[in-house]
Amino acid sequence: MPAFLTPDIFRPSVLTLIGIPGLESVQVWIGIPFCTMYIIALFGNSLLLVVIKTEHSLHEPMYIFLAMLGATDIVLSTCILPKMLGIFWFHLSKIYFDACLLQMWLIHTFQAVESGILLAMALDRYVAICEPLRHATIFTHQLLTQIGVGVTLRAALLAAPCLIHVKCRLKFYRTTVVSHSYCEHMAIVKLAAEDVRINKIYGLFVAFSILGLDIIFITLSYIRIFITVFNLPQKEARLKAFNTCIAHILVFLEFYLLAFFSFFTHRFGFHIPSYIHILLSNLYLLVPPLLNPIVYGVKTKQIRDGVFKIFYLKDPS
């Protein structure tokens, strides 16, 4: 039958995730470093949460935001890794259509939550350095709760139309095979045999209204922070203030650089092999949960002390 006469599939009940197109023969080996990264991320972020919970001296805005970030990283990596390893190692490539949509919504929601938390952390550092006398009165526990609820609602509500558009608008599909290792919005949309311009436009809108605006406000915050730090009269004070920001800057850079590199290569890198797109997407979701606890553990003395207390039952000093 000619290709143009091939009947479209009326909304499939089951989809097939093929993993990394072009690298199917070596996926079993790719799964080993991915699994290692996942285990380290789970251990590191769980340890971070335990340290912050048990150390009363860490019940401050900066560390509470860090705990939110660690919890988000655990959820985000768990949304994709178990199913991905099932594909790589056990050929469990089938996934129910509705389960795929749920995974898609969770992934994009918690990506946006992470971006919102990073913005909150930047604003916390801005107030702590530029308006230190007002920090305690501004960043109250009530405000921290409101920020946590706000970034979660913003992410969930903006990601929901992506799910609704796919579920309610797209009825016919050319294939049930998803050329991806997890249920990503554009990977599912590309299966449809209908006009998907609304889906593409809304996807771009969400990306720029969340990641785009967040990175602008974070950049403005740090420009103001650097101006304040360099105007401090004492060199020791400048170094101390700058040192408190280094870990945050490293985390911001690795999250947003990976995010935008993955985003633009997926949509505009037409000459880049598809397996590069998929690997970048996977690393974007795996590297931040892996590196965040390591960066903060290395750069923050209070967290290092808390870790030593847990493993050695005494203060290292």
Short mmCIF file of C-alpha atoms in Angstrom, two decimals:
data_model
loop_
_atom_site.label_atom_id
_atom_site.label_comp_id
_atom_site.label_asym_id
_atom_site.label_seq_id
_atom_site.Cartn_x
_atom_site.Cartn_y
_atom_site.Cartn_z
CA MET A 1 0.00 0.00 0.00
CA PRO A 2 1.42 3.44 -0.88
CA ALA A 3 2.55 5.52 2.08
CA PHE A 4 -0.10 8.20 1.45
CA LEU A 5 -2.87 5.55 1.70
CA THR A 6 -1.59 4.11 4.98
CA PRO A 7 -4.38 4.57 7.55
CA ASP A 8 -3.59 6.65 10.60
CA ILE A 9 -3.80 5.09 14.04
CA PHE A 10 -6.65 6.29 16.20
CA ARG A 11 -5.13 7.27 19.55
CA PRO A 12 -3.11 4.17 20.60
CA SER A 13 -3.52 2.68 24.08
CA VAL A 14 0.14 1.61 24.21
CA LEU A 15 3.29 3.30 22.96
CA THR A 16 6.77 1.90 22.39
CA LEU A 17 9.84 3.75 23.65
CA ILE A 18 12.87 2.65 21.62
CA GLY A 19 15.49 4.25 23.85
CA ILE A 20 18.32 5.99 22.00
CA PRO A 21 17.81 5.73 18.22
CA GLY A 22 20.92 4.44 16.47
CA LEU A 23 22.52 3.16 19.68
CA GLU A 24 20.17 0.26 20.43
CA SER A 25 23.01 -2.27 20.23
CA VAL A 26 25.02 -0.56 22.99
CA GLN A 27 22.18 0.63 25.22
CA VAL A 28 22.92 -2.12 27.73
CA TRP A 29 26.35 -0.52 28.29
CA ILE A 30 25.00 3.03 28.29
CA GLY A 31 22.68 1.97 31.10
CA ILE A 32 25.63 1.26 33.42
CA PRO A 33 26.90 4.88 33.79
CA PHE A 34 23.30 6.13 33.82
CA CYS A 35 22.46 3.76 36.67
CA THR A 36 25.61 4.80 38.53
CA MET A 37 24.71 8.47 38.15
CA TYR A 38 21.19 7.75 39.42
CA ILE A 39 22.41 5.87 42.50
CA ILE A 40 24.90 8.62 43.36
CA ALA A 41 22.20 11.28 42.84
CA LEU A 42 19.75 9.43 45.10
CA PHE A 43 22.36 8.92 47.81
CA GLY A 44 23.75 12.46 47.62
CA ASN A 45 20.40 14.24 47.66
CA SER A 46 18.97 11.95 50.37
CA LEU A 47 22.04 12.61 52.51
CA LEU A 48 21.61 16.33 51.89
CA LEU A 49 17.99 16.17 53.08
CA VAL A 50 18.96 14.23 56.21
CA VAL A 51 21.74 16.68 57.10
CA ILE A 52 19.49 19.73 56.65
CA LYS A 53 16.67 18.13 58.64
CA THR A 54 18.84 17.00 61.59
CA GLU A 55 21.03 20.12 61.89
CA HIS A 56 18.99 22.95 63.45
CA SER A 57 21.66 25.45 62.42
CA LEU A 58 20.77 24.68 58.80
CA HIS A 59 17.09 25.62 59.19
CA GLU A 60 17.73 28.84 57.28
CA PRO A 61 16.27 30.00 53.94
CA MET A 62 19.34 29.07 51.87
CA TYR A 63 19.41 25.49 53.18
CA ILE A 64 15.64 25.07 53.07
CA PHE A 65 15.74 26.03 49.39
CA LEU A 66 18.58 23.55 48.98
CA ALA A 67 16.42 20.84 50.57
CA MET A 68 13.62 21.69 48.11
CA LEU A 69 16.14 21.39 45.28
CA GLY A 70 17.34 18.00 46.53
CA ALA A 71 13.78 16.65 46.83
CA THR A 72 12.99 17.91 43.32
CA ASP A 73 16.13 16.25 41.92
CA ILE A 74 15.15 12.92 43.50
CA VAL A 75 11.66 13.03 41.99
CA LEU A 76 12.86 14.25 38.59
CA SER A 77 15.52 11.55 38.14
CA THR A 78 13.16 8.85 39.46
CA CYS A 79 10.56 9.87 36.86
CA ILE A 80 12.80 8.67 34.03
CA LEU A 81 15.60 6.36 35.19
CA PRO A 82 13.74 3.18 36.28
CA LYS A 83 11.77 3.04 33.01
CA MET A 84 14.83 3.99 30.97
CA LEU A 85 16.90 1.19 32.53
CA GLY A 86 14.00 -1.19 31.87
CA ILE A 87 14.27 -0.30 28.18
CA PHE A 88 18.07 -0.56 28.07
CA TRP A 89 18.48 -3.78 30.06
CA PHE A 90 15.23 -5.74 29.91
CA HIS A 91 13.62 -4.53 26.65
CA LEU A 92 10.56 -3.28 28.56
CA SER A 93 9.77 -0.70 25.92
CA LYS A 94 5.96 -0.70 26.15
CA ILE A 95 4.18 2.03 28.10
CA TYR A 96 0.49 2.85 28.37
CA PHE A 97 -0.46 6.04 26.55
CA ASP A 98 -1.91 7.67 29.68
CA ALA A 99 1.13 6.62 31.73
CA CYS A 100 3.34 8.21 29.08
CA LEU A 101 1.39 11.47 29.33
CA LEU A 102 1.70 11.38 33.13
CA GLN A 103 5.46 10.88 32.88
CA MET A 104 5.66 13.76 30.39
CA TRP A 105 3.71 16.07 32.73
CA LEU A 106 5.78 15.11 35.79
CA ILE A 107 9.08 15.63 33.98
CA HIS A 108 8.19 19.07 32.62
CA THR A 109 6.57 20.10 35.90
CA PHE A 110 9.60 19.26 38.03
CA GLN A 111 11.98 20.81 35.49
CA ALA A 112 10.04 24.05 35.96
CA VAL A 113 9.96 23.59 39.75
CA GLU A 114 13.75 23.26 39.78
CA SER A 115 14.11 26.45 37.77
CA GLY A 116 11.80 28.27 40.19
CA ILE A 117 13.80 27.08 43.20
CA LEU A 118 17.05 28.25 41.59
CA LEU A 119 15.46 31.67 41.08
CA ALA A 120 14.36 31.75 44.74
CA MET A 121 17.91 30.85 45.81
CA ALA A 122 19.32 33.69 43.71
CA LEU A 123 16.87 36.17 45.26
CA ASP A 124 17.78 34.88 48.73
CA ARG A 125 21.48 35.55 48.03
CA TYR A 126 20.59 38.98 46.61
CA VAL A 127 18.76 40.03 49.79
CA ALA A 128 21.39 38.43 52.08
CA ILE A 129 24.24 40.36 50.43
CA CYS A 130 22.60 43.56 49.22
CA GLU A 131 20.04 44.04 52.02
CA PRO A 132 21.47 42.00 54.93
CA LEU A 133 19.57 43.85 57.68
CA ARG A 134 16.23 43.05 56.04
CA HIS A 135 16.94 39.41 55.19
CA ALA A 136 15.41 37.91 58.34
CA THR A 137 12.25 40.00 58.05
CA ILE A 138 11.78 39.30 54.32
CA PHE A 139 12.58 35.57 54.13
CA THR A 140 10.26 34.35 56.87
CA HIS A 141 9.10 30.72 57.11
CA GLN A 142 5.72 31.87 55.81
CA LEU A 143 7.35 33.33 52.70
CA LEU A 144 9.39 30.14 52.16
CA THR A 145 6.18 28.10 52.24
CA GLN A 146 4.51 30.49 49.81
CA ILE A 147 7.49 30.31 47.45
CA GLY A 148 7.47 26.49 47.56
CA VAL A 149 3.75 26.36 46.81
CA GLY A 150 4.02 29.12 44.21
CA VAL A 151 6.79 27.56 42.11
CA THR A 152 5.04 24.18 42.23
CA LEU A 153 1.67 25.60 41.15
CA ARG A 154 3.28 27.69 38.42
CA ALA A 155 5.04 24.64 37.02
CA ALA A 156 2.05 22.28 37.31
CA LEU A 157 -0.44 24.72 35.78
CA LEU A 158 1.79 25.77 32.87
CA ALA A 159 2.71 22.15 32.07
CA ALA A 160 -0.90 20.92 32.28
CA PRO A 161 -2.04 22.35 28.89
CA CYS A 162 0.70 20.32 27.17
CA LEU A 163 -0.92 17.18 28.55
CA ILE A 164 -4.45 18.40 27.80
CA HIS A 165 -3.59 19.37 24.21
CA VAL A 166 -2.14 15.92 23.49
CA LYS A 167 -4.94 14.09 25.29
CA CYS A 168 -7.91 16.04 23.92
CA ARG A 169 -6.81 17.51 20.58
CA LEU A 170 -4.65 14.88 18.94
CA LYS A 171 -6.77 11.92 17.85
CA PHE A 172 -4.76 10.33 15.04
CA TYR A 173 -1.16 9.10 15.10
CA ARG A 174 1.12 7.90 12.32
CA THR A 175 2.96 5.44 14.55
CA THR A 176 3.09 4.18 18.12
CA VAL A 177 6.91 4.17 18.24
CA VAL A 178 8.44 7.02 20.25
CA SER A 179 12.03 7.76 19.19
CA HIS A 180 13.10 8.65 22.70
CA SER A 181 14.08 7.04 26.00
CA TYR A 182 11.30 8.77 27.94
CA CYS A 183 8.02 10.55 27.20
CA GLU A 184 9.08 14.02 26.15
CA HIS A 185 6.47 16.49 24.88
CA MET A 186 7.84 17.06 21.38
CA ALA A 187 8.69 13.38 20.92
CA ILE A 188 5.00 12.51 21.46
CA VAL A 189 3.67 15.44 19.43
CA LYS A 190 5.75 14.38 16.41
CA LEU A 191 3.81 11.10 16.28
CA ALA A 192 0.54 12.88 15.50
CA ALA A 193 -0.94 12.96 12.01
CA GLU A 194 -2.68 16.29 12.68
CA ASP A 195 -1.73 19.95 12.86
CA VAL A 196 0.52 20.31 15.92
CA ARG A 197 1.45 23.98 15.56
CA ILE A 198 -0.46 24.89 18.73
CA ASN A 199 1.48 22.27 20.68
CA LYS A 200 4.82 23.51 19.34
CA ILE A 201 3.99 27.17 19.99
CA TYR A 202 2.77 26.47 23.52
CA GLY A 203 5.86 24.38 24.24
CA LEU A 204 8.05 27.32 23.23
CA PHE A 205 5.93 29.69 25.30
CA VAL A 206 6.32 27.56 28.44
CA ALA A 207 10.06 27.17 27.92
CA PHE A 208 10.68 30.90 27.57
CA SER A 209 8.12 32.03 30.16
CA ILE A 210 9.70 29.79 32.81
CA LEU A 211 13.33 29.08 31.95
CA GLY A 212 13.77 32.26 29.96
CA LEU A 213 12.34 34.67 32.55
CA ASP A 214 13.99 32.83 35.44
CA ILE A 215 17.45 33.06 33.90
CA ILE A 216 16.92 36.79 33.22
CA PHE A 217 15.98 37.50 36.84
CA ILE A 218 18.81 35.29 38.14
CA THR A 219 21.31 37.14 35.93
CA LEU A 220 20.03 40.54 37.09
CA SER A 221 20.24 39.41 40.72
CA TYR A 222 23.86 38.34 40.36
CA ILE A 223 24.85 41.47 38.50
CA ARG A 224 23.53 43.45 41.46
CA ILE A 225 25.26 41.06 43.89
CA PHE A 226 28.64 41.44 42.12
CA ILE A 227 28.34 45.23 42.12
CA THR A 228 27.66 45.19 45.88
CA VAL A 229 30.45 42.68 46.60
CA PHE A 230 33.10 44.61 44.63
CA ASN A 231 32.13 47.80 46.46
CA LEU A 232 32.80 46.29 49.88
CA PRO A 233 35.73 48.08 51.54
CA GLN A 234 37.51 45.03 52.97
CA LYS A 235 39.06 42.31 50.83
CA GLU A 236 38.16 39.60 53.36
CA ALA A 237 34.50 40.66 53.27
CA ARG A 238 34.51 40.57 49.47
CA LEU A 239 36.01 37.06 49.40
CA LYS A 240 33.57 35.78 52.02
CA ALA A 241 30.54 37.19 50.19
CA PHE A 242 31.74 35.90 46.84
CA ASN A 243 32.49 32.46 48.28
CA THR A 244 28.90 32.08 49.46
CA CYS A 245 27.76 32.52 45.86
CA ILE A 246 30.17 30.21 44.06
CA ALA A 247 28.19 27.02 44.66
CA HIS A 248 24.97 28.70 43.50
CA ILE A 249 26.63 30.04 40.35
CA LEU A 250 28.02 26.60 39.45
CA VAL A 251 24.58 25.00 39.91
CA PHE A 252 22.87 27.72 37.85
CA LEU A 253 25.38 27.34 35.02
CA GLU A 254 25.22 23.55 34.75
CA PHE A 255 21.39 23.53 34.88
CA TYR A 256 20.66 26.31 32.41
CA LEU A 257 23.50 25.58 29.98
CA LEU A 258 22.37 21.96 29.68
CA ALA A 259 18.72 23.06 29.49
CA PHE A 260 19.13 25.51 26.64
CA PHE A 261 21.67 23.39 24.78
CA SER A 262 19.28 20.44 24.88
CA PHE A 263 16.28 22.64 24.03
CA PHE A 264 17.81 24.32 20.98
CA THR A 265 19.50 21.23 19.54
CA HIS A 266 16.23 19.30 19.86
CA ARG A 267 14.23 21.94 17.96
CA PHE A 268 16.72 23.59 15.63
CA GLY A 269 19.67 21.20 15.31
CA PHE A 270 18.31 19.44 12.24
CA HIS A 271 21.74 18.26 11.10
CA ILE A 272 22.69 16.78 14.48
CA PRO A 273 22.13 12.99 14.74
CA SER A 274 19.04 12.04 16.77
CA TYR A 275 21.07 10.02 19.27
CA ILE A 276 22.91 13.25 20.20
CA HIS A 277 19.56 14.92 20.92
CA ILE A 278 18.44 12.04 23.12
CA LEU A 279 21.73 11.77 25.00
CA LEU A 280 21.68 15.52 25.70
CA SER A 281 18.09 15.28 26.95
CA ASN A 282 19.03 12.41 29.24
CA LEU A 283 22.09 14.20 30.59
CA TYR A 284 20.04 17.35 31.18
CA LEU A 285 17.81 15.37 33.56
CA LEU A 286 20.61 13.31 35.15
CA VAL A 287 23.60 15.62 35.56
CA PRO A 288 22.03 18.32 37.81
CA PRO A 289 20.70 15.79 40.38
CA LEU A 290 24.16 14.18 40.37
CA LEU A 291 26.21 17.38 40.68
CA ASN A 292 24.04 19.56 42.93
CA PRO A 293 24.71 17.72 46.23
CA ILE A 294 28.39 17.31 45.33
CA VAL A 295 28.83 21.02 44.57
CA TYR A 296 27.07 22.15 47.74
CA GLY A 297 28.74 19.47 49.83
CA VAL A 298 32.19 20.57 48.70
CA LYS A 299 31.61 24.33 48.88
CA THR A 300 29.49 24.59 52.07
CA LYS A 301 31.29 23.98 55.38
CA GLN A 302 28.08 23.59 57.40
CA ILE A 303 26.94 20.75 55.14
CA ARG A 304 30.36 19.09 55.27
CA ASP A 305 30.26 19.28 59.07
CA GLY A 306 26.78 17.75 59.11
CA VAL A 307 27.92 14.87 56.90
CA PHE A 308 30.90 14.20 59.20
CA LYS A 309 28.59 14.16 62.21
CA ILE A 310 26.40 11.53 60.57
CA PHE A 311 29.25 9.22 59.61
CA TYR A 312 31.65 9.84 62.48
CA LEU A 313 29.17 10.87 65.20
CA LYS A 314 31.31 13.84 66.13
CA ASP A 315 32.17 17.26 64.89
CA PRO A 316 35.28 17.22 62.65
CA SER A 317 36.65 20.36 64.27
#
